[in-house]
Every structure is written in C-alpha cells, then in structure tokens.
Amino acid sequence: MQTMKYPFPRRLVPFLLLAIALVPVAVPYLQPGFQFGDDLHAPYLRVIALRQAIADGQIPPRWFAEFDGGYGSPYPTFYAMLFYGVAVAFNVFGLSVGSAVELTAYAVIVLAALGMFVLVRSLWGEESGVLAAVLYTYAPYHLVDAFVRGALSELAALAWFPFLAYATYQWILCRQTKWLALSSLSIGGLILTHNLMPILFLPLFFGLLVVLVILGRSPASPVLPRIRAIVVCCGLGLLTVAYFWLPIALERGLLRLDYFLQYDYRGDFVGRAALFAWSSASRPYTSIGLVLVISAIIGVLVVLLPRTQSPHRLLALGSLVAGFFCLFMVNSRSGWIWARLPLLQFVQFPWRFLAPASFFLALAAGPLPRAFRSGLAAWGVVIVLGAAIYLQSSPLIRIRHRIDAVTLQAFRPCEAVSETQDFRPQTSQTLFWRGTSPPADAGDPLLLIPCANGISLWPAGEARVLSSTRRGTRWDVRVTVDRRAVVTIPQFYFPGWAAWMDGEPAAVKPSQGKGLLEVTLPAGEHTLRVDFLETTVRRVGNGMSLVGAAIILVVFWLGLRGKGAAGPD
C-alpha cells in the first residue's frame, strides 16, 4: 500500500478520525435532563444504593436495604454492578447521580471504539482499526442499547468484547504472562458488568479460538499448548470473580425466578425482513444494519485474496461465521436450540444476540481497506463507509425520554417497587407489581406497602419499642416485653441475616406470607441486633477471588519483568 503525506504527524490521523466520529454520540448526553429509558429510575437508584452499601461497609455489596419497596433485596449479590461502580466513583468526586451515569455511559462507548481500534489495528493496520471502530460504534444495536433502551450494563459489556479478544489473542500467540493477566481480567470484567452477555459471548469467542487453533495447527504451532493457554485464561478469569458467580450458581434457587422468567423468548424472535432492514430507526429496533453486514462480507472477501497475505484470514472468516450464527440465533429457525438449552431462557430476548453479532461483524469488516494499495484510497473508503453507517444509524442518536434533576433527586428508592423487585426471596409470597402502580387488589394482605419502615410487635400491647437505630443492614433495637412477643423487622428474610439478643445469638426466621424478618423474644427488657452477613458460599467465593486476584498480580508482575515471556508460539 502506498503511503500518503500528512499536514501533521501521521500517528495522530486515526485518533483524530476517531475523535470526530465520537462527537455525535456525545451530543445527547450534553442536553438538559437525564435519560429515562426502559429501566426508568433503576440506573440512578442502583448508583444511590451501591454508594450507600459501600459506605455502610459492605465489601463486596450483598444487600440493598432500600430496594423492593424498602424491604431489602439481595440485588448486588445477583446483579452485575461494575458499570454502576464506575458511576459511583464519579458521584463521589462531585458529579450528580444523573451526570455520573451519563458520563459513564459515554465513557464505555469511547472505550468500545478504542478497544476495537486497538484490536483490529494489531491485525490489519490503522485504516482497518478506524473502520472497525466506527462500524462498531454506530452498529444499530449498540446505539439502541445506549439511547433507546438505556440498557447501560449491556452497553458496557460491549466495551469488554474487543479488549478481551485482543488480550486473549495476544496470550495465545505470544504466551507472555502479562497477556494472560489482562485476558483474565477482561473475562472477569465482562462477568461483573452484565449477567447475560458472558453467556452469549464467551462460548462463541472461545469456541472460535479453539477452531482457529485446530485449523491453524502446524509443527511450529502445536494445538495442545494453545488449548491449554485458552483453558488457563478462562479458569483464572472465573476464579478472580468467584465471589460473584458462585452465589449465583448455588443460591439462585433461593429466589423467586417467576418474575425474572416471565418473558417468553418465543415471542421475541426477529424475522429476516426486520433483521436486515436498512436500520433500526423505529420499533422494534432489531436491525443489524446493512452497512455493517455488507462491510463484513467484503472485508472477508478481501482478506481471502492471495495478494492480501494476512496471517489472520482465518480469524476474519471465523468472525463472519460467528456473526451470522448470532443472527441465526435471533431468528425463529433457531428455536430448537433455545428449547434444548435451558440456560438460554435467562437471556429472555433472542435479539440480545445482536450485541455479539455487531462485534464479530465489525471485526470481520476490518480487512476491507487492505483492498487498496493507495493509502489515500484506503482512508477514503474508511470515511465513506463511516459516513454511510452514520447516515443509517443517526436517527437512533437521540434520547427520547428524559427526567429532570429535581424530579430525580426527589424520588425515593423505596418507591420504585417494579424497578427493583427482580430478586425477591422465595420465602416471600408478596405480590409482584406489574408496572409503576400496585396490584389492583389494594386490600390483599400480601400487597407490599412501599416505604413502610416501622418495626412491628405481636401481640400488640404486650411489648413496646424503647429505641431503634438503623445503619445500612444493621438494626439495633431496645424492646420491653411483658410476655413472649415477636419482633418483625421490615426487611425480607434471606440467608445471611443473623440476630443477637442481649449479645447472644438468636433465631431469625421469615414471617408467614410476606417473609419478613421475625425474632421471638421472652419477657423482659432486651437489646436486639440484626445484621446481614456472608454465608459460607459467599465466603468461599470471596476467598477464591482473593486467590485469583493474587495470582493475576504475580503473573502480571512477572510479565512486566520479562520472566513470564515464552516467545511467539
């Protein structure tokens, strides 16, 4: 490819183009008010609750006391919170909750573009890196997550895909331990960012790598060492975040999953006409985008040309195949796979496969500029295709519904029952809300009354509360009891709750029906303390994560010192 002259340092060209490309997606976040997407208040409430849990000393956070109507929820035990952890950091440094959430959202869009640029530049050069980054940024589903649905954790997961791919590919090729550490951290980061994207992306990506290793085997590149390298980085990544996934694996049976699984995936398959529409400018926003698909196909055709001479042609071809497999999983013809893999029911919506599809197709499109020997022509095609996908997807770059700062600040987390009831304990039979209003039968004894934080005593008149204080998950109560009485704390029972009466352990159990905390006290004056602690499963997960983090630190340190370098394989 011929070089071209630049009026400023050549190395700045791709970054200048990326900066220009990222301006339009910043504009919606600069307008008054804050995004009010499909999750309504939930993104902002998660930041508030997470900051409060950390301030209360929950490391890692396990219980949000103000969620689910103010009756508490093991929300952070089962929901990936890394995106909101970053937003909390911005909030701590002075930004409002709304501004912190929107700055984090834009930051992950920028990181996704930079990650794709770094990945594809390492494979096919700077022009290819810029093209793939722009295609990935303006992939319709990427923008739907950002501006239509407001699915911020899923949006953040898309930023991990290219970094994970880059670090893992480098680890397999070079076997330098710094790449092992970075690959493992990327796997862990993805798992901590979104519950469902690891289920969709990791099997596809690592399956693709295994196939590439087998097809690319040679005496100089044996299969087994590279397979072992894949297994090691997966295992280390999982070990590092065991504190999160181990309770999900072993304690999810303690939750009422009927609310979470109320969506029937069979009603959300996407037909071919909608899938390959020009764009997703109108509902149901399920187009993959023709510019992305056509660019991916041409990119693979280019890399397969003999004169291209790319050692990564199998990766491009495999990415195209993986991308189209994801599109197949969006269509009803894949229904037999969904029916045979129960884990996919937790994905809820088949169109979520558009997220990994966007990544794989943008990666496959990377080699396209190498069709041109002239650097000017290569940059020209990058600009033309970038303009084309911008015109295709620009109707999506607007926030349709907003909430003003005053309304957001006045809203109490305990009021948002429908937005925080996902992980209600199985011991509670209280009614789920099916919207922002309570169920129709207001007289039902199992109806939640939001924000009812008072301690109750039974039998009435036989006991009274002398004093009570609450800090986070801890309740300290002084009670005088004429005869045996039951104290009810307005928090849902869940394994981990413990009670002490007069300094001695006391039995705590769920109340009949609502499943609130109950402690039985004998006659007399007593001090009662109730707090939420780690279970054995959670403590084991915490220990595994500490071991994994220590291994990663050692491995990364050895890699930086050059002692972990094995050289190209």
Coordinates of C-alpha atoms in Angstrom, one line a residue, residues 22-534:
L22 CA -17.3 10.0 18.6
V23 CA -18.7 13.6 18.7
P24 CA -22.3 12.8 17.6
V25 CA -22.8 10.2 20.3
A26 CA -21.8 12.7 22.9
V27 CA -24.4 15.3 21.9
P28 CA -27.5 13.6 23.5
Y29 CA -25.7 13.5 26.9
L30 CA -25.0 17.2 26.8
Q31 CA -28.7 18.2 26.6
P32 CA -30.7 19.1 29.7
G33 CA -32.2 16.4 31.8
F34 CA -31.2 12.7 32.1
Q35 CA -32.1 9.6 30.2
F36 CA -35.3 7.9 31.2
G37 CA -35.2 4.7 29.3
D38 CA -36.7 1.2 29.6
D39 CA -35.3 0.8 33.1
L40 CA -36.9 4.1 34.2
H41 CA -35.3 5.2 37.5
A42 CA -33.4 1.9 38.1
P43 CA -30.0 3.0 36.8
Y44 CA -29.9 6.0 39.1
L45 CA -31.3 4.0 42.1
R46 CA -28.5 1.4 41.6
V47 CA -25.9 4.1 41.9
I48 CA -27.5 5.5 45.1
A49 CA -27.9 2.1 46.6
L50 CA -24.4 0.9 45.7
R51 CA -22.8 4.0 47.2
Q52 CA -24.8 3.6 50.4
A53 CA -23.9 -0.1 50.7
I54 CA -20.2 0.6 50.2
A55 CA -20.4 3.5 52.8
D56 CA -22.0 1.1 55.2
G57 CA -19.0 -1.3 54.9
Q58 CA -20.4 -3.9 52.6
I59 CA -17.4 -5.2 50.7
P60 CA -18.5 -6.7 48.4
P61 CA -22.0 -5.3 48.5
R62 CA -24.6 -8.0 49.0
W63 CA -27.8 -6.3 50.1
F64 CA -29.7 -3.1 49.1
A65 CA -31.9 -2.2 52.1
E66 CA -34.0 0.4 50.2
F67 CA -34.8 -1.8 47.2
D68 CA -38.0 -3.8 46.6
G69 CA -40.3 -1.3 48.3
G70 CA -37.9 -0.6 51.2
Y71 CA -38.0 -4.3 52.3
G72 CA -34.5 -5.0 51.0
S73 CA -33.1 -7.1 48.2
P74 CA -30.0 -9.3 47.6
Y75 CA -29.7 -7.3 44.4
P76 CA -25.9 -6.8 44.2
T77 CA -25.4 -10.5 45.0
F78 CA -27.1 -11.5 41.8
Y79 CA -26.9 -8.4 39.5
A80 CA -23.6 -7.3 37.8
M81 CA -22.8 -3.9 39.2
L82 CA -19.4 -2.8 37.7
F83 CA -20.9 -0.1 35.4
Y84 CA -22.6 1.4 38.4
G85 CA -19.4 1.1 40.5
V86 CA -17.7 3.4 38.0
A87 CA -20.7 5.8 38.2
V88 CA -20.4 5.8 42.0
A89 CA -16.7 6.9 41.7
F90 CA -17.8 9.8 39.5
N91 CA -20.6 10.6 42.0
V92 CA -18.1 10.5 44.9
F93 CA -15.9 13.1 43.1
G94 CA -18.7 15.6 42.9
L95 CA -21.0 14.8 39.9
S96 CA -24.7 14.4 40.5
V97 CA -26.1 10.9 40.2
G98 CA -27.6 11.6 36.8
S99 CA -24.4 13.2 35.4
A100 CA -22.3 10.3 36.8
V101 CA -24.5 7.7 35.0
E102 CA -24.4 9.6 31.7
L103 CA -20.7 10.2 31.8
T104 CA -20.1 6.5 32.5
A105 CA -22.3 5.6 29.5
Y106 CA -20.4 7.8 27.2
A107 CA -17.1 6.6 28.6
V108 CA -17.9 3.0 27.8
I109 CA -18.9 4.0 24.2
V110 CA -15.5 5.6 23.8
L111 CA -13.8 2.6 25.3
A112 CA -15.6 0.2 23.0
A113 CA -14.4 2.2 20.0
L114 CA -10.8 2.4 21.3
G115 CA -10.8 -1.3 22.1
M116 CA -11.9 -2.2 18.6
F117 CA -9.4 0.1 17.1
V118 CA -6.5 -1.4 19.1
L119 CA -7.6 -5.0 18.3
V120 CA -8.1 -4.5 14.5
R121 CA -5.1 -2.2 14.1
S122 CA -2.9 -5.0 15.5
L123 CA -4.3 -7.4 12.8
W124 CA -4.6 -5.3 9.7
G125 CA -3.3 -1.7 10.3
E126 CA -4.6 1.7 11.2
E127 CA -7.1 2.2 8.5
S128 CA -8.7 -1.1 9.3
G129 CA -8.7 -0.2 13.0
V130 CA -10.6 3.1 12.5
L131 CA -13.1 1.4 10.1
A132 CA -13.9 -1.4 12.6
A133 CA -14.2 1.1 15.5
V134 CA -16.6 3.3 13.6
L135 CA -18.7 0.4 12.4
Y136 CA -18.9 -1.0 15.9
T137 CA -19.7 2.4 17.5
Y138 CA -22.6 3.0 15.0
A139 CA -23.8 -0.6 14.8
P140 CA -27.6 -0.1 15.3
Y141 CA -27.9 -2.4 18.3
H142 CA -25.0 -0.6 20.0
L143 CA -26.9 2.7 19.7
V144 CA -30.2 1.1 20.7
D145 CA -28.6 0.0 24.0
A146 CA -27.2 3.4 24.6
F147 CA -30.1 5.7 23.6
V148 CA -33.3 3.8 23.1
R149 CA -33.4 1.1 25.8
G150 CA -30.9 2.7 28.1
A151 CA -29.5 -0.8 28.8
L152 CA -26.4 0.6 30.4
S153 CA -24.8 -2.6 31.8
E154 CA -25.3 -4.3 28.4
L155 CA -23.8 -1.3 26.7
A156 CA -20.8 -1.5 29.0
A157 CA -20.4 -5.2 28.2
L158 CA -19.9 -4.3 24.6
A159 CA -16.8 -2.4 25.6
W160 CA -15.2 -5.5 27.0
F161 CA -15.5 -7.6 23.8
P162 CA -12.6 -6.1 21.9
F163 CA -10.3 -5.8 24.9
L164 CA -10.9 -9.4 25.9
A165 CA -10.4 -10.5 22.3
Y166 CA -7.1 -8.5 21.9
A167 CA -5.6 -9.7 25.2
T168 CA -6.6 -13.4 24.7
Y169 CA -5.4 -13.5 21.1
Q170 CA -2.0 -12.0 22.2
W171 CA -1.8 -14.5 25.0
I172 CA -2.3 -17.5 22.7
L173 CA 0.1 -16.1 20.0
C174 CA 2.9 -14.9 22.3
R175 CA 2.3 -16.7 25.6
Q176 CA 3.5 -13.7 27.6
T177 CA 2.1 -13.8 31.0
K178 CA 1.1 -10.1 31.0
W179 CA -1.5 -11.0 28.3
L180 CA -2.7 -13.9 30.5
A181 CA -3.3 -11.4 33.3
L182 CA -5.1 -8.9 31.0
S183 CA -7.2 -11.6 29.4
S184 CA -8.3 -13.0 32.7
L185 CA -9.1 -9.5 34.0
S186 CA -11.2 -8.9 30.8
I187 CA -13.1 -12.1 31.3
G188 CA -13.8 -11.1 34.9
G189 CA -14.7 -7.6 34.0
L190 CA -17.3 -8.8 31.4
I191 CA -18.8 -11.1 34.0
L192 CA -19.0 -8.3 36.6
T193 CA -20.6 -5.9 34.0
H194 CA -23.6 -7.9 32.7
N195 CA -25.2 -11.1 33.8
L196 CA -26.2 -12.3 30.3
M197 CA -23.5 -11.2 27.8
P198 CA -20.9 -13.7 29.1
I199 CA -23.5 -16.5 28.4
L200 CA -23.7 -15.3 24.8
F201 CA -20.2 -14.1 24.1
L202 CA -17.7 -16.3 25.9
P203 CA -18.8 -19.7 24.4
L204 CA -18.8 -18.2 20.9
F205 CA -15.5 -16.4 21.2
F206 CA -13.5 -19.2 22.9
G207 CA -15.2 -21.8 20.6
L208 CA -14.0 -19.7 17.7
L209 CA -10.5 -19.6 19.1
V210 CA -10.4 -23.4 19.6
V211 CA -11.5 -23.9 16.0
L212 CA -8.8 -21.5 14.7
V213 CA -6.1 -23.2 16.8
I214 CA -7.1 -26.6 15.3
L215 CA -7.3 -25.3 11.7
G216 CA -4.1 -23.4 12.0
R217 CA -2.0 -26.2 13.6
S218 CA 1.4 -26.9 12.3
P219 CA 4.7 -28.4 13.6
A220 CA 5.6 -24.8 14.7
S221 CA 2.2 -24.2 16.2
P222 CA 1.1 -27.3 18.1
V223 CA -2.5 -27.5 19.2
L224 CA -2.4 -28.7 22.8
P225 CA -0.2 -25.8 24.3
R226 CA -2.6 -23.3 22.8
I227 CA -5.7 -25.1 24.0
R228 CA -4.1 -25.2 27.5
A229 CA -3.5 -21.4 27.2
I230 CA -7.2 -20.9 26.5
V231 CA -8.2 -23.1 29.4
V232 CA -5.8 -21.3 31.8
C233 CA -7.0 -17.8 31.0
C234 CA -10.7 -18.9 31.3
G235 CA -10.0 -20.6 34.6
L236 CA -8.1 -17.7 36.0
G237 CA -10.8 -15.2 34.9
L238 CA -13.5 -17.2 36.5
L239 CA -11.5 -17.7 39.7
T240 CA -11.0 -14.0 40.1
V241 CA -14.7 -13.2 40.1
A242 CA -15.9 -16.3 42.0
Y243 CA -17.3 -14.0 44.7
F244 CA -20.0 -13.0 42.2
W245 CA -20.8 -16.1 40.2
L246 CA -20.6 -18.7 42.9
P247 CA -23.5 -17.4 44.9
I248 CA -25.5 -17.1 41.6
A249 CA -24.8 -20.7 40.9
L250 CA -25.5 -22.1 44.3
E251 CA -28.1 -19.6 45.8
R252 CA -30.3 -18.7 42.9
G253 CA -32.7 -21.4 44.0
L254 CA -33.5 -19.2 47.0
L255 CA -35.1 -16.5 44.7
R256 CA -38.5 -16.3 43.1
L257 CA -37.5 -16.6 39.5
D258 CA -41.0 -16.4 38.2
Y259 CA -40.8 -12.7 37.8
F260 CA -37.4 -12.8 36.1
L261 CA -38.6 -15.6 33.7
Q262 CA -42.0 -14.0 32.9
Y263 CA -40.8 -13.2 29.4
D264 CA -41.3 -15.9 26.8
Y265 CA -38.4 -15.8 24.3
R266 CA -40.6 -17.3 21.6
G267 CA -42.4 -14.0 21.2
D268 CA -39.3 -12.0 20.6
F269 CA -37.7 -13.8 17.6
V270 CA -36.9 -11.4 14.7
G271 CA -37.9 -12.0 11.1
R272 CA -35.4 -11.7 8.3
A273 CA -37.1 -8.5 6.9
A274 CA -36.7 -6.7 10.2
L275 CA -33.2 -8.2 10.9
F276 CA -31.8 -7.0 7.6
A277 CA -33.7 -3.7 7.4
W278 CA -31.7 -0.6 6.4
S279 CA -31.6 0.4 10.1
S280 CA -33.4 0.3 13.4
A281 CA -34.9 3.8 13.3
S282 CA -38.3 2.6 14.5
R283 CA -39.6 -0.2 16.7
P284 CA -38.8 -3.0 17.3
Y285 CA -35.2 -1.7 16.7
T286 CA -33.9 -5.1 15.8
S287 CA -31.9 -4.5 12.6
I288 CA -28.3 -5.5 12.4
G289 CA -27.7 -2.8 9.8
L290 CA -26.9 -3.4 6.2
V291 CA -23.8 -1.3 6.1
L292 CA -22.3 -3.4 8.8
V293 CA -23.3 -6.7 7.1
I294 CA -22.1 -5.7 3.7
S295 CA -18.8 -4.3 5.0
A296 CA -18.2 -7.6 6.9
I297 CA -18.8 -9.7 3.8
I298 CA -16.5 -7.6 1.6
G299 CA -13.8 -7.5 4.4
V300 CA -13.6 -11.3 4.4
L301 CA -13.5 -11.5 0.6
V302 CA -10.6 -9.0 0.7
V303 CA -8.6 -10.9 3.3
L304 CA -9.1 -14.1 1.4
L305 CA -7.4 -12.6 -1.7
P306 CA -3.9 -14.1 -2.3
R307 CA -2.3 -10.7 -2.5
T308 CA -3.6 -9.7 0.9
Q309 CA -1.2 -12.2 2.5
S310 CA -2.7 -11.8 6.0
P311 CA -1.9 -14.4 8.7
H312 CA -5.2 -13.6 10.3
R313 CA -7.5 -14.6 7.5
L314 CA -9.0 -17.5 9.4
L315 CA -9.9 -15.1 12.2
A316 CA -11.7 -12.8 9.8
L317 CA -13.6 -15.7 8.2
G318 CA -14.4 -17.2 11.6
S319 CA -15.7 -13.8 12.9
L320 CA -18.0 -13.6 9.9
V321 CA -19.3 -17.1 10.6
A322 CA -19.8 -16.3 14.3
G323 CA -21.6 -13.1 13.4
F324 CA -24.0 -14.9 11.1
F325 CA -24.5 -17.6 13.7
C326 CA -25.6 -14.9 16.1
L327 CA -28.1 -13.6 13.5
F328 CA -29.4 -17.1 13.1
M329 CA -30.0 -17.2 16.9
V330 CA -32.1 -14.1 16.6
N331 CA -34.4 -15.8 14.1
S332 CA -37.2 -18.3 14.9
R333 CA -35.4 -21.0 12.9
S334 CA -33.1 -21.4 15.9
G335 CA -36.0 -22.2 18.2
W336 CA -34.9 -25.8 18.5
I337 CA -31.6 -24.7 20.0
W338 CA -33.4 -22.4 22.5
A339 CA -35.7 -25.3 23.5
R340 CA -32.7 -27.6 24.2
L341 CA -30.5 -25.2 26.2
P342 CA -32.4 -24.2 29.4
L343 CA -29.8 -21.6 30.2
L344 CA -30.9 -19.5 27.2
Q345 CA -34.2 -18.9 28.9
F346 CA -32.4 -16.4 31.2
V347 CA -31.4 -14.4 28.1
Q348 CA -35.1 -13.6 27.8
F349 CA -34.9 -11.9 24.4
P350 CA -33.3 -13.6 21.3
W351 CA -32.4 -10.2 19.8
R352 CA -29.8 -9.8 22.5
F353 CA -27.6 -11.9 20.2
L354 CA -27.3 -8.7 18.1
A355 CA -24.7 -7.5 20.6
P356 CA -22.0 -10.2 19.9
A357 CA -23.1 -10.2 16.2
S358 CA -22.2 -6.5 16.0
F359 CA -18.8 -7.2 17.4
F360 CA -18.0 -10.2 15.2
L361 CA -19.2 -8.4 12.0
A362 CA -17.2 -5.2 12.8
L363 CA -14.1 -7.4 13.3
A364 CA -14.7 -9.2 10.0
A365 CA -15.0 -5.9 8.2
G366 CA -11.6 -4.9 9.4
P367 CA -9.5 -6.1 6.4
L368 CA -11.6 -4.1 3.9
P369 CA -9.2 -1.1 3.5
R370 CA -6.4 -3.6 2.5
A371 CA -8.1 -4.0 -0.9
F372 CA -6.5 -0.6 -1.8
R373 CA -2.8 -0.1 -2.4
S374 CA -3.1 3.6 -2.0
G375 CA -3.2 5.0 1.5
L376 CA -5.4 7.8 0.3
A377 CA -7.9 5.3 -1.2
A378 CA -7.9 3.3 2.0
W379 CA -8.7 6.3 4.1
G380 CA -11.2 7.3 1.6
V381 CA -13.2 4.1 1.9
V382 CA -13.0 4.4 5.7
I383 CA -14.6 7.8 5.5
V384 CA -17.2 6.8 3.0
L385 CA -18.3 3.7 5.0
G386 CA -18.2 5.7 8.2
A387 CA -20.5 8.3 6.7
A388 CA -22.8 5.6 5.4
I389 CA -23.2 3.9 8.7
Y390 CA -23.7 7.3 10.4
L391 CA -26.5 8.2 8.0
Q392 CA -28.0 4.8 8.5
S393 CA -28.0 4.9 12.3
S394 CA -28.2 8.6 13.1
P395 CA -32.0 8.5 13.8
L396 CA -31.1 6.4 16.8
I397 CA -28.8 9.0 18.3
R398 CA -31.3 10.8 20.5
I399 CA -32.7 10.3 23.9
R400 CA -36.5 10.1 23.6
H401 CA -37.5 10.5 27.2
R402 CA -35.8 12.5 30.0
I403 CA -36.2 13.1 33.7
D404 CA -35.1 16.4 35.2
A405 CA -32.7 16.7 38.0
V406 CA -35.2 18.0 40.6
T407 CA -37.6 15.1 40.0
L408 CA -34.8 12.5 40.1
Q409 CA -33.4 13.9 43.3
A410 CA -36.8 13.9 45.0
F411 CA -37.6 10.2 44.1
R412 CA -37.1 7.7 46.9
P413 CA -35.6 4.3 46.1
C414 CA -38.3 2.5 48.1
E415 CA -41.0 3.9 45.9
A416 CA -39.6 2.0 42.8
V417 CA -41.1 -1.4 43.6
S418 CA -41.5 -2.5 40.0
E419 CA -37.9 -1.5 39.1
T420 CA -36.2 -3.2 42.0
Q421 CA -38.2 -6.4 42.7
D422 CA -36.2 -8.7 40.3
F423 CA -34.6 -10.8 43.1
R424 CA -37.3 -11.3 45.7
P425 CA -36.6 -14.1 48.1
Q426 CA -38.5 -17.3 47.7
T427 CA -39.7 -17.1 51.4
S428 CA -41.8 -14.1 50.5
Q429 CA -45.2 -14.6 48.8
T430 CA -45.9 -10.9 48.4
L431 CA -47.4 -9.8 45.2
F432 CA -45.2 -8.5 42.3
W433 CA -46.0 -5.2 40.9
R434 CA -46.7 -5.3 37.1
G435 CA -45.9 -1.6 36.5
T436 CA -45.4 1.6 38.4
S437 CA -48.8 1.1 40.2
P438 CA -49.6 -1.5 42.8
P439 CA -51.7 -4.6 42.0
A440 CA -55.4 -3.9 41.7
D441 CA -56.5 -5.6 45.0
A442 CA -55.3 -3.0 47.5
G443 CA -56.8 -5.0 50.4
D444 CA -54.7 -8.1 49.7
P445 CA -52.6 -9.0 52.9
L446 CA -49.7 -9.9 50.6
L447 CA -49.6 -6.5 49.0
L448 CA -46.4 -4.5 49.6
I449 CA -46.9 -1.1 51.1
P450 CA -43.7 0.8 49.9
C451 CA -41.5 2.6 52.4
A452 CA -43.2 1.2 55.5
N453 CA -40.1 1.1 57.6
G454 CA -41.6 0.7 61.1
I455 CA -40.8 -2.2 63.4
S456 CA -43.9 -4.2 64.5
L457 CA -44.5 -6.2 67.6
W458 CA -47.0 -9.0 68.2
P459 CA -49.1 -9.4 70.2
A460 CA -49.9 -5.7 70.2
G461 CA -49.9 -4.1 73.7
E462 CA -47.7 -6.8 75.2
A463 CA -44.4 -5.2 74.0
R464 CA -43.1 -1.8 73.0
V465 CA -40.0 -0.4 71.3
L466 CA -37.9 1.8 73.6
S467 CA -35.5 2.8 70.9
S468 CA -34.3 1.7 67.5
T469 CA -31.5 2.8 65.1
R470 CA -30.6 1.6 61.7
R471 CA -27.4 1.9 59.7
G472 CA -27.4 0.1 56.4
T473 CA -28.3 -3.5 57.0
R474 CA -27.8 -3.3 60.8
W475 CA -30.7 -2.7 63.2
D476 CA -30.3 -2.0 66.9
V477 CA -33.5 -2.2 68.9
R478 CA -34.3 -1.9 72.6
V479 CA -37.6 -3.6 73.5
T480 CA -39.5 -4.2 76.6
V481 CA -41.8 -7.3 76.6
D482 CA -44.5 -8.1 79.1
R483 CA -44.6 -11.7 77.9
R484 CA -43.3 -13.6 75.0
A485 CA -43.5 -11.5 71.8
V486 CA -42.4 -11.5 68.2
V487 CA -40.5 -8.6 66.7
T488 CA -40.8 -8.1 62.9
I489 CA -38.1 -6.1 61.1
P490 CA -39.3 -4.7 57.7
Q491 CA -36.7 -6.5 55.6
F492 CA -37.2 -9.6 53.6
Y493 CA -35.6 -12.7 55.1
F494 CA -32.7 -14.2 53.1
P495 CA -29.8 -16.5 54.1
G496 CA -27.2 -14.2 55.7
W497 CA -29.5 -12.5 58.2
A498 CA -28.5 -13.0 61.8
A499 CA -29.8 -11.8 65.1
W500 CA -28.3 -11.3 68.6
M501 CA -30.5 -10.8 71.8
D502 CA -28.6 -9.3 74.7
G503 CA -25.3 -10.2 72.9
E504 CA -26.2 -13.9 72.4
P505 CA -27.2 -15.4 69.0
A506 CA -30.9 -15.6 68.5
A507 CA -33.0 -17.4 65.9
V508 CA -34.3 -15.3 63.0
K509 CA -36.9 -16.7 60.5
P510 CA -39.2 -15.4 57.8
S511 CA -42.7 -14.4 58.7
Q512 CA -45.6 -16.3 57.2
G513 CA -46.7 -14.9 53.9
K514 CA -44.7 -11.7 53.5
G515 CA -41.4 -13.4 54.5
L516 CA -40.1 -10.5 56.7
L517 CA -37.6 -11.0 59.5
E518 CA -39.0 -12.3 62.7
V519 CA -37.3 -12.7 66.1
T520 CA -39.1 -14.2 69.1
L521 CA -38.2 -12.5 72.5
P522 CA -39.0 -13.7 76.0
A523 CA -40.5 -11.4 78.7
G524 CA -38.2 -8.6 79.9
E525 CA -36.2 -5.7 78.5
H526 CA -33.8 -6.7 75.7
T527 CA -31.4 -5.3 73.2
L528 CA -31.8 -6.8 69.8
R529 CA -29.2 -6.5 66.9
V530 CA -30.0 -7.8 63.4
D531 CA -27.5 -7.6 60.6
F532 CA -26.8 -9.2 57.2
L533 CA -23.7 -11.3 57.0
E534 CA -21.9 -13.5 54.5

